[in-house]
Amino acid sequence: MENFKILNIKQSVFENNDRDADKLREELKGKGVYLLNLMSSPGAGKTTTLTKTINALKDDFRIGVMEADIDSDVDARTISQTGARVIQLHTGGMCHLDADMTRQGLYGLSTDELDLIFLENVGNLVCPAEFDTGATKNAMILSVPEGDDKPLKYPLMFTICDALLINKIDAAPFFNFDFEACAARAKKLNPNIKIFPVSAKTGEGMEAFYAWLRGEVSQYRAAIGK
Amino acid sequence: MENFKILNIKQSVFENNDRDADKLREELKGKGVYLLNLMSSPGAGKTTTLTKTINALKDDFRIGVMEADIDSDVDARTISQTGARVIQLHTGGMCHLDADMTRQGLYGLSTDELDLIFLENVGNLVCPAEFDTGATKNAMILSVPEGDDKPLKYPLMFTICDALLINKIDAAPFFNFDFEACAARAKKLNPNIKIFPVSAKTGEGMEAFYAWLRGEVSQYRAAIGK
């Protein structure tokens, strides 16, 4: 018996996703829940990053996770081992989640007694950038093997994210990745983006990301009087 | 002055992409052109693989390349150094190419005096799998750092591809990648898929892919009497 359920998400009927996303952000404030939308290419390390982050923050906050995938439940299975409340969302072939699909997931997970929810979006640098999920903040992972030119090729993703984790820095000796050039390209698109070079596998650099997220959630909760 | 041009692709108006794709495949046969649609996640190594493949095959075939990206021309710039005829296609935010968009690219590139054309699709494991481009065959690259579980998460891509290159095998010591498990997952979805473990960077394993592609194009040309 698995300790998570699988929900098949329906395609949205709402015409104005941006308005629906703003509405969802307000609903989340009402519930005192901070939602972080985590995006990346396939295999950049979203699930490993989440596993480590949940273990680091689970004494500070009550954490839930929505794992969005076209198919399979391997990520929900992995994340459920942290003890966090988890739901696997199947998007039925859809390449992204919009606000209404995210709301369906939140109902399935239940926001009750949660402070922080992670949405692990579909692995894709294109479409998820185009649809506001209604999350409080957006974060993305770029992994070193993908290359430092990705801000040039997928500019919207870097533009809409509040935080950028550059993951797999432990593998840097194997790849020609120019951290300064990558950071400059990301900052040119988005001067306020917070950049965290990390290895989710070894833990290197992760403390800075935990500290940022701890501050984010604490400030959010203080602002809404929680 | 660059030796390639940049074409802004328009969204298609055709309702039946599958029919249009079949039509394009027939048009290509009429012209004696073999079109290989190459897909992968961002940063899996499409451009490096193409560069090496063009250099290996350019004495056998007259080669053209269409580089599809949402933005930037870094790939066309790299590929143009091989001497192949190259065009950069900008998809205007679109996450994939369909048959009509591919046809626009072919007109921009010109199929005259070409035997083999590569379409480097948008870096995305989701949407490009859903749209038949009209290519003669489909190939994909999965890179070792992405993980061996990708066939479970992106099954359609593995189902529609004739060839699977597992790239960056030189970095395998850094990653827990189970080649046998990955191959079994891909073969379960697609028993006929040809699998090539390669390192486009070091050249390891690439000869087998060149041989496959040489055979493919030669048989195709023989079948249409070229």
GROMACS .gro file of C-alpha atoms in nm, chain A residues 41-44 46-47 69-72 74-75 93-95 120 122-127 130 143 145-147 149-150 152-155 168 170-176 201, chain B residues 41-44 46-47 69-72 74-75 93-95 120 122-127 130 143 145-147 149-150 152-155 168 170-176 201:
model
   84
   41SER     CA    1   1.449   2.013  -1.777
   42PRO     CA    2   1.398   1.640  -1.734
   43GLY     CA    3   1.667   1.497  -1.509
   44ALA     CA    4   1.807   1.824  -1.374
   46LYS     CA    5   1.418   1.832  -0.899
   47THR     CA    6   1.332   1.525  -0.694
   69ASP     CA    7   0.430   1.395  -1.441
   70ILE     CA    8   0.283   1.280  -1.767
   71ASP     CA    9   0.312   0.926  -1.643
   72SER     CA   10   0.468   0.710  -1.368
   74VAL     CA   11   0.852   0.714  -0.933
   75ASP     CA   12   0.893   1.068  -0.796
   93GLY     CA   13   0.005   1.422  -2.175
   94MET     CA   14  -0.013   1.793  -2.091
   95CYS     CA   15   0.331   1.954  -2.089
  120GLU     CA   16   0.730   1.971  -0.891
  122VAL     CA   17   0.656   1.865  -1.556
  123GLY     CA   18   1.022   1.843  -1.668
  124ASN     CA   19   1.026   2.103  -1.946
  125LEU     CA   20   1.195   2.443  -1.985
  126VAL     CA   21   0.942   2.575  -2.234
  127CYS     CA   22   0.573   2.535  -2.160
  130GLU     CA   23   0.423   3.023  -2.014
  143SER     CA   24   2.206   2.139  -1.412
  145PRO     CA   25   2.559   1.906  -1.781
  146GLU     CA   26   2.289   2.104  -1.966
  147GLY     CA   27   2.531   2.386  -2.041
  149ASP     CA   28   2.392   2.872  -2.277
  150LYS     CA   29   2.043   2.775  -2.159
  152LEU     CA   30   1.994   3.227  -2.425
  153LYS     CA   31   1.773   2.948  -2.554
  154TYR     CA   32   1.496   2.939  -2.294
  155PRO     CA   33   1.482   3.305  -2.186
  168LYS     CA   34   2.531   1.907  -1.014
  170ASP     CA   35   3.007   1.821  -0.824
  171ALA     CA   36   3.014   1.709  -1.190
  172ALA     CA   37   3.162   2.041  -1.307
  173PRO     CA   38   3.507   1.891  -1.377
  174PHE     CA   39   3.344   1.680  -1.651
  175PHE     CA   40   3.170   1.967  -1.828
  176ASN     CA   41   3.276   2.303  -1.965
  201LYS     CA   42   2.357   1.498  -0.427
  267SER     CA   43   1.587   1.757  -2.336
  268PRO     CA   44   1.770   2.089  -2.328
  269GLY     CA   45   2.142   2.029  -2.303
  270ALA     CA   46   2.147   1.656  -2.383
  272LYS     CA   47   2.202   1.753  -2.986
  273THR     CA   48   2.435   2.014  -3.135
  295ASP     CA   49   1.494   2.725  -3.100
  296ILE     CA   50   1.263   2.958  -2.921
  297ASP     CA   51   1.537   3.218  -2.929
  298SER     CA   52   1.910   3.267  -2.998
  300VAL     CA   53   2.408   2.983  -3.092
  301ASP     CA   54   2.338   2.639  -3.240
  319GLY     CA   55   0.769   3.063  -2.812
  320MET     CA   56   0.623   2.743  -2.958
  321CYS     CA   57   0.751   2.434  -2.780
  346GLU     CA   58   1.726   1.983  -3.444
  348VAL     CA   59   1.322   2.239  -2.964
  349GLY     CA   60   1.482   2.096  -2.648
  350ASN     CA   61   1.181   1.929  -2.488
  351LEU     CA   62   1.088   1.566  -2.419
  352VAL     CA   63   0.716   1.633  -2.411
  353CYS     CA   64   0.559   1.838  -2.690
  356GLU     CA   65   0.315   1.474  -2.987
  369SER     CA   66   2.202   1.199  -2.169
  371PRO     CA   67   2.304   1.288  -1.625
  372GLU     CA   68   1.927   1.293  -1.688
  373GLY     CA   69   1.882   0.948  -1.537
  375ASP     CA   70   1.411   0.654  -1.540
  376LYS     CA   71   1.320   0.889  -1.827
  378LEU     CA   72   0.898   0.586  -1.744
  379LYS     CA   73   0.828   0.958  -1.727
  380TYR     CA   74   0.827   1.056  -2.095
  381PRO     CA   75   0.701   0.735  -2.258
  394LYS     CA   76   2.760   1.150  -2.225
  396ASP     CA   77   3.208   0.945  -2.057
  397ALA     CA   78   3.043   1.105  -1.753
  398ALA     CA   79   2.889   0.776  -1.638
  399PRO     CA   80   3.129   0.739  -1.340
  400PHE     CA   81   2.969   1.053  -1.192
  401PHE     CA   82   2.611   0.937  -1.222
  402ASN     CA   83   2.420   0.625  -1.119
  427LYS     CA   84   3.230   1.466  -2.696
   0.00000   0.00000   0.00000
